[in-house]
Amino acid sequence: MEGEDMSGDFLRGAIAMGFAIAALFFLRYWRESRDRLFAWFALAFFVLALTRTLLVFAHEDHETAVLPYLVRLLAFLIFLGAILDKNLSAFRSPAGGRARPPSGATTSNAGSPPGYSAIAAPEDGRAPSEGRRHA
């Protein structure tokens, strides 16, 4: 039926748009922090958006097509690799895997979610907490 194909294509397009928007948000976070995790997440979401977009134009049975599933697998492996890289970098770097602020930057609450504040590093050399929720 023609109506079912159009509604399926519409939903695939909407899902692709959602993935693309998520990718743009992670790209913006990467530009602000230069944290590799955000760059890898942006790439993975762009791959997922591209997959959904290509499915709209593919004229084969989506249930038996192997390529879209392989591309999705690639995207999820990128997610997994990004998370592992972030967690393993805590063991490799002296900053404990946290992104360092640019030189000349001050610690402030600008751009932080409401109810969070920056915490200065303790003088005893322990790693500071990333942020603390106000009660």
Short mmCIF file of N, CA, C and O in Angstrom, two decimals:
data_model
loop_
_atom_site.label_atom_id
_atom_site.label_comp_id
_atom_site.label_asym_id
_atom_site.label_seq_id
_atom_site.Cartn_x
_atom_site.Cartn_y
_atom_site.Cartn_z
N MET A 1 0.83 -1.19 0.00
CA MET A 1 0.00 0.00 0.00
C MET A 1 0.87 1.24 0.00
O MET A 1 1.87 1.30 0.70
N GLU A 2 0.45 2.22 -0.73
CA GLU A 2 1.21 3.46 -0.87
C GLU A 2 1.20 4.28 0.42
O GLU A 2 2.19 4.87 0.80
N GLY A 3 0.09 4.31 1.14
CA GLY A 3 -0.01 5.09 2.37
C GLY A 3 0.91 4.59 3.46
O GLY A 3 1.49 5.36 4.22
N GLU A 4 1.05 3.26 3.55
CA GLU A 4 1.94 2.69 4.56
C GLU A 4 3.39 3.04 4.27
O GLU A 4 4.16 3.32 5.18
N ASP A 5 3.79 3.05 2.99
CA ASP A 5 5.16 3.40 2.63
C ASP A 5 5.44 4.86 2.96
O ASP A 5 6.51 5.19 3.46
N MET A 6 4.47 5.72 2.71
CA MET A 6 4.68 7.15 2.99
C MET A 6 4.78 7.41 4.48
O MET A 6 5.62 8.20 4.92
N SER A 7 3.94 6.76 5.27
CA SER A 7 4.02 6.99 6.72
C SER A 7 5.31 6.41 7.28
O SER A 7 5.92 7.01 8.18
N GLY A 8 5.77 5.27 6.76
CA GLY A 8 7.04 4.71 7.19
C GLY A 8 8.20 5.62 6.83
O GLY A 8 9.12 5.82 7.62
N ASP A 9 8.16 6.17 5.61
CA ASP A 9 9.21 7.10 5.19
C ASP A 9 9.19 8.36 6.04
O ASP A 9 10.24 8.90 6.39
N PHE A 10 7.98 8.83 6.37
CA PHE A 10 7.87 10.02 7.22
C PHE A 10 8.49 9.76 8.60
O PHE A 10 9.25 10.59 9.12
N LEU A 11 8.19 8.60 9.18
CA LEU A 11 8.75 8.26 10.49
C LEU A 11 10.26 8.10 10.43
O LEU A 11 10.98 8.53 11.35
N ARG A 12 10.76 7.48 9.37
CA ARG A 12 12.21 7.35 9.22
C ARG A 12 12.86 8.73 9.11
O ARG A 12 13.94 8.96 9.66
N GLY A 13 12.21 9.62 8.39
CA GLY A 13 12.74 10.98 8.27
C GLY A 13 12.72 11.71 9.61
O GLY A 13 13.67 12.44 9.95
N ALA A 14 11.67 11.53 10.38
CA ALA A 14 11.59 12.16 11.70
C ALA A 14 12.66 11.61 12.63
O ALA A 14 13.30 12.36 13.39
N ILE A 15 12.89 10.31 12.57
CA ILE A 15 13.93 9.70 13.40
C ILE A 15 15.30 10.21 12.97
O ILE A 15 16.15 10.53 13.81
N ALA A 16 15.52 10.30 11.66
CA ALA A 16 16.79 10.82 11.15
C ALA A 16 17.01 12.26 11.62
O ALA A 16 18.12 12.63 12.01
N MET A 17 15.95 13.06 11.61
CA MET A 17 16.06 14.45 12.08
C MET A 17 16.43 14.47 13.56
O MET A 17 17.27 15.27 13.99
N GLY A 18 15.83 13.59 14.37
CA GLY A 18 16.16 13.53 15.79
C GLY A 18 17.61 13.16 16.01
O GLY A 18 18.29 13.76 16.85
N PHE A 19 18.11 12.18 15.25
CA PHE A 19 19.52 11.80 15.36
C PHE A 19 20.43 12.96 14.95
O PHE A 19 21.45 13.22 15.58
N ALA A 20 20.05 13.66 13.88
CA ALA A 20 20.87 14.79 13.41
C ALA A 20 20.90 15.92 14.44
O ALA A 20 21.95 16.53 14.67
N ILE A 21 19.77 16.18 15.07
CA ILE A 21 19.73 17.22 16.11
C ILE A 21 20.60 16.82 17.29
O ILE A 21 21.36 17.64 17.83
N ALA A 22 20.53 15.56 17.70
CA ALA A 22 21.38 15.08 18.80
C ALA A 22 22.85 15.24 18.41
O ALA A 22 23.68 15.66 19.23
N ALA A 23 23.19 14.91 17.16
CA ALA A 23 24.57 15.05 16.69
C ALA A 23 25.02 16.50 16.75
O ALA A 23 26.15 16.79 17.17
N LEU A 24 24.15 17.43 16.37
CA LEU A 24 24.52 18.85 16.41
C LEU A 24 24.73 19.33 17.84
O LEU A 24 25.63 20.14 18.10
N PHE A 25 23.92 18.85 18.77
CA PHE A 25 24.12 19.22 20.17
C PHE A 25 25.48 18.71 20.68
O PHE A 25 26.23 19.45 21.31
N PHE A 26 25.80 17.44 20.38
CA PHE A 26 27.08 16.91 20.83
C PHE A 26 28.24 17.62 20.15
O PHE A 26 29.29 17.82 20.76
N LEU A 27 28.05 18.03 18.90
CA LEU A 27 29.09 18.78 18.20
C LEU A 27 29.32 20.13 18.89
O LEU A 27 30.46 20.57 19.06
N ARG A 28 28.24 20.77 19.30
CA ARG A 28 28.36 22.05 20.01
C ARG A 28 29.07 21.86 21.35
O ARG A 28 29.94 22.65 21.72
N TYR A 29 28.71 20.79 22.07
CA TYR A 29 29.37 20.53 23.35
C TYR A 29 30.86 20.25 23.13
O TYR A 29 31.70 20.65 23.93
N TRP A 30 31.20 19.56 22.04
CA TRP A 30 32.60 19.29 21.75
C TRP A 30 33.35 20.60 21.46
O TRP A 30 34.47 20.79 21.93
N ARG A 31 32.72 21.49 20.70
CA ARG A 31 33.37 22.76 20.38
C ARG A 31 33.61 23.59 21.64
O ARG A 31 34.61 24.30 21.73
N GLU A 32 32.72 23.48 22.61
CA GLU A 32 32.88 24.25 23.85
C GLU A 32 33.91 23.62 24.78
O GLU A 32 34.67 24.33 25.44
N SER A 33 33.96 22.29 24.87
CA SER A 33 34.81 21.63 25.85
C SER A 33 36.03 20.95 25.26
O SER A 33 36.96 20.65 25.99
N ARG A 34 36.02 20.64 23.97
CA ARG A 34 37.07 19.86 23.31
C ARG A 34 37.25 18.48 23.93
O ARG A 34 38.32 17.89 23.86
N ASP A 35 36.18 17.97 24.52
CA ASP A 35 36.19 16.62 25.08
C ASP A 35 35.88 15.64 23.95
O ASP A 35 34.86 15.74 23.28
N ARG A 36 36.78 14.67 23.73
CA ARG A 36 36.62 13.72 22.62
C ARG A 36 35.33 12.93 22.69
O ARG A 36 34.80 12.52 21.66
N LEU A 37 34.82 12.69 23.89
CA LEU A 37 33.59 11.93 24.04
C LEU A 37 32.47 12.56 23.22
O LEU A 37 31.73 11.87 22.52
N PHE A 38 32.36 13.89 23.28
CA PHE A 38 31.29 14.57 22.55
C PHE A 38 31.50 14.48 21.05
O PHE A 38 30.54 14.34 20.29
N ALA A 39 32.74 14.53 20.59
CA ALA A 39 33.01 14.41 19.15
C ALA A 39 32.63 13.02 18.65
O ALA A 39 32.01 12.88 17.58
N TRP A 40 32.98 11.98 19.42
CA TRP A 40 32.64 10.62 19.01
C TRP A 40 31.12 10.40 19.04
O TRP A 40 30.58 9.74 18.15
N PHE A 41 30.44 10.96 20.04
CA PHE A 41 28.99 10.83 20.08
C PHE A 41 28.35 11.56 18.90
O PHE A 41 27.38 11.06 18.30
N ALA A 42 28.86 12.72 18.54
CA ALA A 42 28.33 13.45 17.38
C ALA A 42 28.49 12.61 16.11
O ALA A 42 27.55 12.49 15.31
N LEU A 43 29.65 11.99 15.94
CA LEU A 43 29.88 11.14 14.77
C LEU A 43 28.91 9.97 14.75
O LEU A 43 28.31 9.66 13.71
N ALA A 44 28.72 9.32 15.88
CA ALA A 44 27.81 8.17 15.93
C ALA A 44 26.38 8.58 15.60
O ALA A 44 25.68 7.88 14.86
N PHE A 45 25.93 9.72 16.13
CA PHE A 45 24.57 10.16 15.82
C PHE A 45 24.43 10.57 14.36
O PHE A 45 23.38 10.36 13.75
N PHE A 46 25.49 11.15 13.77
CA PHE A 46 25.43 11.46 12.34
C PHE A 46 25.35 10.18 11.51
O PHE A 46 24.63 10.12 10.51
N VAL A 47 26.06 9.14 11.91
CA VAL A 47 25.99 7.85 11.20
C VAL A 47 24.56 7.28 11.29
O VAL A 47 24.01 6.80 10.29
N LEU A 48 23.95 7.36 12.47
CA LEU A 48 22.58 6.87 12.63
C LEU A 48 21.60 7.70 11.78
O LEU A 48 20.68 7.13 11.18
N ALA A 49 21.80 9.01 11.73
CA ALA A 49 20.94 9.86 10.92
C ALA A 49 21.09 9.52 9.43
O ALA A 49 20.10 9.44 8.69
N LEU A 50 22.32 9.30 9.01
CA LEU A 50 22.57 8.95 7.61
C LEU A 50 21.92 7.62 7.26
O LEU A 50 21.32 7.46 6.20
N THR A 51 22.01 6.65 8.16
CA THR A 51 21.39 5.35 7.93
C THR A 51 19.89 5.48 7.73
O THR A 51 19.32 4.93 6.80
N ARG A 52 19.24 6.24 8.62
CA ARG A 52 17.78 6.41 8.50
C ARG A 52 17.42 7.16 7.22
O ARG A 52 16.41 6.86 6.58
N THR A 53 18.24 8.12 6.85
CA THR A 53 17.96 8.87 5.62
C THR A 53 18.10 7.97 4.40
O THR A 53 17.27 8.01 3.48
N LEU A 54 19.13 7.14 4.37
CA LEU A 54 19.32 6.24 3.24
C LEU A 54 18.22 5.18 3.16
O LEU A 54 17.88 4.74 2.05
N LEU A 55 17.67 4.78 4.29
CA LEU A 55 16.58 3.80 4.26
C LEU A 55 15.34 4.36 3.56
O LEU A 55 14.56 3.61 2.99
N VAL A 56 15.16 5.67 3.63
CA VAL A 56 14.02 6.28 2.94
C VAL A 56 14.15 6.10 1.43
O VAL A 56 13.19 5.83 0.73
N PHE A 57 15.39 6.21 0.94
CA PHE A 57 15.61 6.14 -0.50
C PHE A 57 15.90 4.73 -1.01
O PHE A 57 15.92 4.50 -2.21
N ALA A 58 16.14 3.79 -0.11
CA ALA A 58 16.39 2.41 -0.52
C ALA A 58 15.06 1.77 -0.92
O ALA A 58 14.04 1.93 -0.24
N HIS A 59 15.06 1.02 -1.99
CA HIS A 59 13.83 0.40 -2.46
C HIS A 59 13.87 -1.11 -2.30
O HIS A 59 13.37 -1.85 -3.12
N GLU A 60 14.49 -1.57 -1.22
CA GLU A 60 14.52 -3.01 -0.96
C GLU A 60 13.82 -3.28 0.36
O GLU A 60 13.54 -2.38 1.14
N ASP A 61 13.56 -4.53 0.60
CA ASP A 61 12.89 -4.93 1.84
C ASP A 61 13.80 -4.63 3.02
O ASP A 61 14.92 -5.12 3.11
N HIS A 62 13.31 -3.82 3.95
CA HIS A 62 14.12 -3.38 5.07
C HIS A 62 14.38 -4.51 6.07
O HIS A 62 15.33 -4.45 6.82
N GLU A 63 13.54 -5.51 6.09
CA GLU A 63 13.70 -6.60 7.05
C GLU A 63 14.85 -7.53 6.66
O GLU A 63 15.45 -8.16 7.52
N THR A 64 15.14 -7.64 5.37
CA THR A 64 16.18 -8.56 4.93
C THR A 64 17.49 -7.86 4.57
O THR A 64 18.47 -8.52 4.30
N ALA A 65 17.51 -6.54 4.57
CA ALA A 65 18.72 -5.80 4.23
C ALA A 65 19.72 -5.89 5.37
O ALA A 65 19.40 -5.66 6.53
N VAL A 66 20.95 -6.26 5.05
CA VAL A 66 21.98 -6.43 6.06
C VAL A 66 22.76 -5.13 6.28
O VAL A 66 23.15 -4.81 7.40
N LEU A 67 22.97 -4.37 5.23
CA LEU A 67 23.81 -3.17 5.32
C LEU A 67 23.34 -2.16 6.37
O LEU A 67 24.17 -1.67 7.15
N PRO A 68 22.04 -1.84 6.46
CA PRO A 68 21.64 -0.89 7.50
C PRO A 68 21.97 -1.36 8.91
O PRO A 68 22.36 -0.56 9.77
N TYR A 69 21.87 -2.66 9.14
CA TYR A 69 22.19 -3.19 10.47
C TYR A 69 23.69 -3.12 10.74
O TYR A 69 24.11 -2.86 11.87
N LEU A 70 24.49 -3.32 9.72
CA LEU A 70 25.94 -3.21 9.90
C LEU A 70 26.35 -1.77 10.19
O LEU A 70 27.24 -1.53 11.01
N VAL A 71 25.70 -0.83 9.52
CA VAL A 71 26.02 0.58 9.76
C VAL A 71 25.58 0.99 11.17
O VAL A 71 26.28 1.72 11.87
N ARG A 72 24.42 0.49 11.61
CA ARG A 72 23.98 0.76 12.98
C ARG A 72 24.95 0.14 13.98
O ARG A 72 25.25 0.74 15.02
N LEU A 73 25.42 -1.06 13.68
CA LEU A 73 26.40 -1.70 14.54
C LEU A 73 27.65 -0.83 14.64
O LEU A 73 28.20 -0.65 15.74
N LEU A 74 28.09 -0.26 13.53
CA LEU A 74 29.23 0.64 13.54
C LEU A 74 28.97 1.83 14.46
O LEU A 74 29.84 2.21 15.26
N ALA A 75 27.77 2.41 14.38
CA ALA A 75 27.44 3.56 15.24
C ALA A 75 27.48 3.16 16.71
O ALA A 75 28.04 3.90 17.54
N PHE A 76 26.94 2.01 17.05
CA PHE A 76 26.95 1.59 18.44
C PHE A 76 28.35 1.22 18.91
O PHE A 76 28.69 1.42 20.09
N LEU A 77 29.19 0.72 18.02
CA LEU A 77 30.58 0.48 18.38
C LEU A 77 31.32 1.79 18.61
O LEU A 77 32.21 1.86 19.46
N ILE A 78 30.95 2.83 17.86
CA ILE A 78 31.54 4.16 18.11
C ILE A 78 31.13 4.64 19.49
O ILE A 78 31.96 5.17 20.24
N PHE A 79 29.85 4.48 19.85
CA PHE A 79 29.42 4.85 21.21
C PHE A 79 30.23 4.10 22.26
O PHE A 79 30.73 4.69 23.22
N LEU A 80 30.35 2.79 22.08
CA LEU A 80 31.07 1.97 23.04
C LEU A 80 32.54 2.38 23.13
O LEU A 80 33.10 2.51 24.23
N GLY A 81 33.16 2.61 21.98
CA GLY A 81 34.56 3.04 21.96
C GLY A 81 34.74 4.39 22.64
O GLY A 81 35.73 4.59 23.36
N ALA A 82 33.81 5.31 22.44
CA ALA A 82 33.90 6.63 23.07
C ALA A 82 33.80 6.51 24.59
O ALA A 82 34.56 7.17 25.33
N ILE A 83 32.90 5.68 25.06
CA ILE A 83 32.74 5.50 26.51
C ILE A 83 33.97 4.83 27.10
O ILE A 83 34.48 5.25 28.15
N LEU A 84 34.48 3.81 26.43
CA LEU A 84 35.70 3.16 26.91
C LEU A 84 36.88 4.11 26.91
O LEU A 84 37.67 4.14 27.86
N ASP A 85 37.01 4.91 25.84
CA ASP A 85 38.09 5.89 25.76
C ASP A 85 38.00 6.89 26.92
O ASP A 85 39.00 7.21 27.54
N LYS A 86 36.81 7.35 27.20
CA LYS A 86 36.62 8.31 28.29
C LYS A 86 36.97 7.68 29.63
O LYS A 86 37.66 8.30 30.45
N ASN A 87 36.52 6.47 29.87
CA ASN A 87 36.80 5.82 31.15
C ASN A 87 38.25 5.41 31.29
O ASN A 87 38.82 5.52 32.38
N LEU A 88 38.87 4.95 30.21
CA LEU A 88 40.27 4.55 30.29
C LEU A 88 41.20 5.75 30.35
O LEU A 88 42.30 5.65 30.90
N SER A 89 40.78 6.89 29.83
CA SER A 89 41.63 8.08 29.89
C SER A 89 41.78 8.58 31.32
O SER A 89 42.73 9.27 31.64
N ALA A 90 40.86 8.20 32.20
CA ALA A 90 40.98 8.58 33.60
C ALA A 90 42.20 7.92 34.22
O ALA A 90 42.81 8.47 35.14
N PHE A 91 42.58 6.75 33.73
CA PHE A 91 43.75 6.06 34.25
C PHE A 91 45.04 6.57 33.62
O PHE A 91 46.11 6.45 34.20
N ARG A 92 44.95 7.13 32.42
CA ARG A 92 46.15 7.55 31.69
C ARG A 92 46.55 8.99 31.95
O ARG A 92 47.71 9.33 31.88
N SER A 93 45.58 9.89 32.19
CA SER A 93 45.91 11.30 32.29
C SER A 93 45.99 11.75 33.75
O SER A 93 45.28 11.24 34.61
N PRO A 94 46.82 12.74 34.02
CA PRO A 94 46.94 13.23 35.39
C PRO A 94 45.68 13.97 35.85
O PRO A 94 45.44 14.08 37.03
N ALA A 95 44.87 14.46 34.92
CA ALA A 95 43.66 15.19 35.30
C ALA A 95 42.50 14.25 35.56
O ALA A 95 41.39 14.68 35.80
N GLY A 96 42.73 12.96 35.48
CA GLY A 96 41.67 12.01 35.77
C GLY A 96 40.63 11.89 34.68
O GLY A 96 39.51 11.52 34.92
N GLY A 97 40.99 12.23 33.42
CA GLY A 97 40.07 12.08 32.30
C GLY A 97 39.14 13.26 32.10
O GLY A 97 38.33 13.26 31.19
N ARG A 98 39.26 14.26 32.93
CA ARG A 98 38.39 15.43 32.78
C ARG A 98 39.00 16.39 31.78
O ARG A 98 40.22 16.56 31.71
N ALA A 99 38.16 17.06 31.04
CA ALA A 99 38.64 18.08 30.10
C ALA A 99 39.16 19.27 30.90
O ALA A 99 38.56 19.68 31.89
N ARG A 100 40.27 19.79 30.48
CA ARG A 100 40.83 20.95 31.15
C ARG A 100 40.24 22.22 30.54
O ARG A 100 40.04 22.30 29.34
N PRO A 101 39.99 23.25 31.37
CA PRO A 101 39.48 24.50 30.82
C PRO A 101 40.57 25.17 29.99
O PRO A 101 41.75 24.97 30.24
N PRO A 102 40.19 25.95 28.99
CA PRO A 102 41.18 26.66 28.19
C PRO A 102 42.00 27.60 29.06
O PRO A 102 41.55 28.04 30.11
N SER A 103 43.21 27.91 28.62
CA SER A 103 44.06 28.79 29.41
C SER A 103 43.39 30.15 29.57
O SER A 103 42.80 30.68 28.63
N GLY A 104 43.45 30.67 30.75
CA GLY A 104 42.82 31.96 31.03
C GLY A 104 41.37 31.85 31.43
O GLY A 104 40.74 32.83 31.79
N ALA A 105 40.81 30.65 31.37
CA ALA A 105 39.40 30.47 31.71
C ALA A 105 39.26 30.39 33.23
O ALA A 105 40.14 29.89 33.92
N THR A 106 38.15 30.89 33.71
CA THR A 106 37.88 30.79 35.14
C THR A 106 36.75 29.82 35.35
O THR A 106 35.94 29.58 34.46
N THR A 107 36.71 29.24 36.52
CA THR A 107 35.64 28.32 36.86
C THR A 107 34.44 29.13 37.30
O THR A 107 34.53 29.94 38.21
N SER A 108 33.33 28.92 36.63
CA SER A 108 32.11 29.64 36.99
C SER A 108 30.92 28.75 36.72
O SER A 108 31.05 27.67 36.19
N ASN A 109 29.77 29.25 37.06
CA ASN A 109 28.54 28.49 36.82
C ASN A 109 27.93 28.81 35.46
O ASN A 109 26.87 28.32 35.15
N ALA A 110 28.56 29.65 34.66
CA ALA A 110 28.01 30.02 33.37
C ALA A 110 27.88 28.78 32.50
O ALA A 110 28.82 28.03 32.32
N GLY A 111 26.70 28.54 31.98
CA GLY A 111 26.46 27.41 31.11
C GLY A 111 26.17 26.12 31.86
O GLY A 111 25.94 25.09 31.24
N SER A 112 26.20 26.13 33.18
CA SER A 112 25.91 24.94 33.97
C SER A 112 24.41 24.81 34.16
O SER A 112 23.69 25.80 34.14
N PRO A 113 23.94 23.59 34.37
CA PRO A 113 22.51 23.41 34.64
C PRO A 113 22.13 24.10 35.94
O PRO A 113 22.96 24.24 36.84
N PRO A 114 20.89 24.55 36.06
CA PRO A 114 20.47 25.20 37.30
C PRO A 114 20.63 24.24 38.48
O PRO A 114 20.39 23.06 38.37
N GLY A 115 21.07 24.77 39.60
CA GLY A 115 21.24 23.97 40.79
C GLY A 115 22.61 23.34 40.93
O GLY A 115 22.89 22.63 41.87
N TYR A 116 23.52 23.58 39.97
CA TYR A 116 24.86 23.04 40.04
C TYR A 116 25.86 24.17 40.22
O TYR A 116 25.65 25.27 39.75
N SER A 117 26.93 23.87 40.90
CA SER A 117 28.00 24.86 41.05
C SER A 117 29.34 24.17 40.87
O SER A 117 29.48 22.98 41.11
N ALA A 118 30.31 24.95 40.44
CA ALA A 118 31.65 24.42 40.28
C ALA A 118 32.30 24.33 41.65
O ALA A 118 32.10 25.18 42.50
N ILE A 119 33.09 23.30 41.84
CA ILE A 119 33.77 23.09 43.10
C ILE A 119 35.27 23.17 42.83
O ILE A 119 35.77 22.51 41.93
N ALA A 120 35.98 23.95 43.60
CA ALA A 120 37.43 24.06 43.43
C ALA A 120 38.11 22.79 43.92
O ALA A 120 37.59 22.08 44.77
N ALA A 121 39.28 22.52 43.39
CA ALA A 121 40.03 21.33 43.78
C ALA A 121 40.52 21.47 45.21
O ALA A 121 40.99 22.53 45.61
N PRO A 122 40.43 20.40 45.99
CA PRO A 122 40.96 20.45 47.34
C PRO A 122 42.47 20.62 47.31
O PRO A 122 43.13 20.20 46.38
N GLU A 123 43.02 21.22 48.32
CA GLU A 123 44.45 21.50 48.36
C GLU A 123 45.27 20.26 48.70
O GLU A 123 46.48 20.27 48.56
N ASP A 124 44.63 19.18 49.11
CA ASP A 124 45.38 17.98 49.47
C ASP A 124 45.72 17.10 48.26
O ASP A 124 46.25 16.02 48.42
N GLY A 125 45.39 17.56 47.04
CA GLY A 125 45.76 16.86 45.83
C GLY A 125 44.75 15.85 45.34
O GLY A 125 44.93 15.24 44.31
N ARG A 126 43.65 15.65 46.08
CA ARG A 126 42.63 14.71 45.61
C ARG A 126 41.90 15.33 44.42
O ARG A 126 41.89 16.53 44.25
N ALA A 127 41.28 14.48 43.62
CA ALA A 127 40.51 14.97 42.47
C ALA A 127 39.25 15.66 42.96
O ALA A 127 38.58 15.17 43.87
N PRO A 128 38.92 16.80 42.38
CA PRO A 128 37.70 17.49 42.79
C PRO A 128 36.47 16.80 42.23
O PRO A 128 36.55 16.07 41.25
N SER A 129 35.33 17.03 42.85
CA SER A 129 34.09 16.50 42.29
C SER A 129 33.71 17.35 41.11
O SER A 129 34.05 18.52 41.03
N GLU A 130 33.02 16.78 40.15
CA GLU A 130 32.66 17.48 38.92
C GLU A 130 31.65 18.59 39.17
O GLU A 130 31.63 19.57 38.48
N GLY A 131 30.82 18.44 40.11
CA GLY A 131 29.79 19.44 40.42
C GLY A 131 28.93 18.87 41.52
O GLY A 131 28.83 17.66 41.68
N ARG A 132 28.35 19.71 42.29
CA ARG A 132 27.56 19.21 43.40
C ARG A 132 26.17 19.82 43.32
O ARG A 132 26.02 21.00 43.06
N ARG A 133 25.18 19.02 43.57
CA ARG A 133 23.78 19.43 43.52
C ARG A 133 23.45 20.17 44.80
O ARG A 133 23.77 19.73 45.91
N HIS A 134 22.83 21.35 44.64
CA HIS A 134 22.37 22.09 45.81
C HIS A 134 21.05 21.51 46.28
O HIS A 134 20.19 21.17 45.49
N ALA A 135 20.88 21.40 47.56
CA ALA A 135 19.65 20.83 48.12
C ALA A 135 18.55 21.85 48.13
O ALA A 135 18.67 22.99 48.01
#
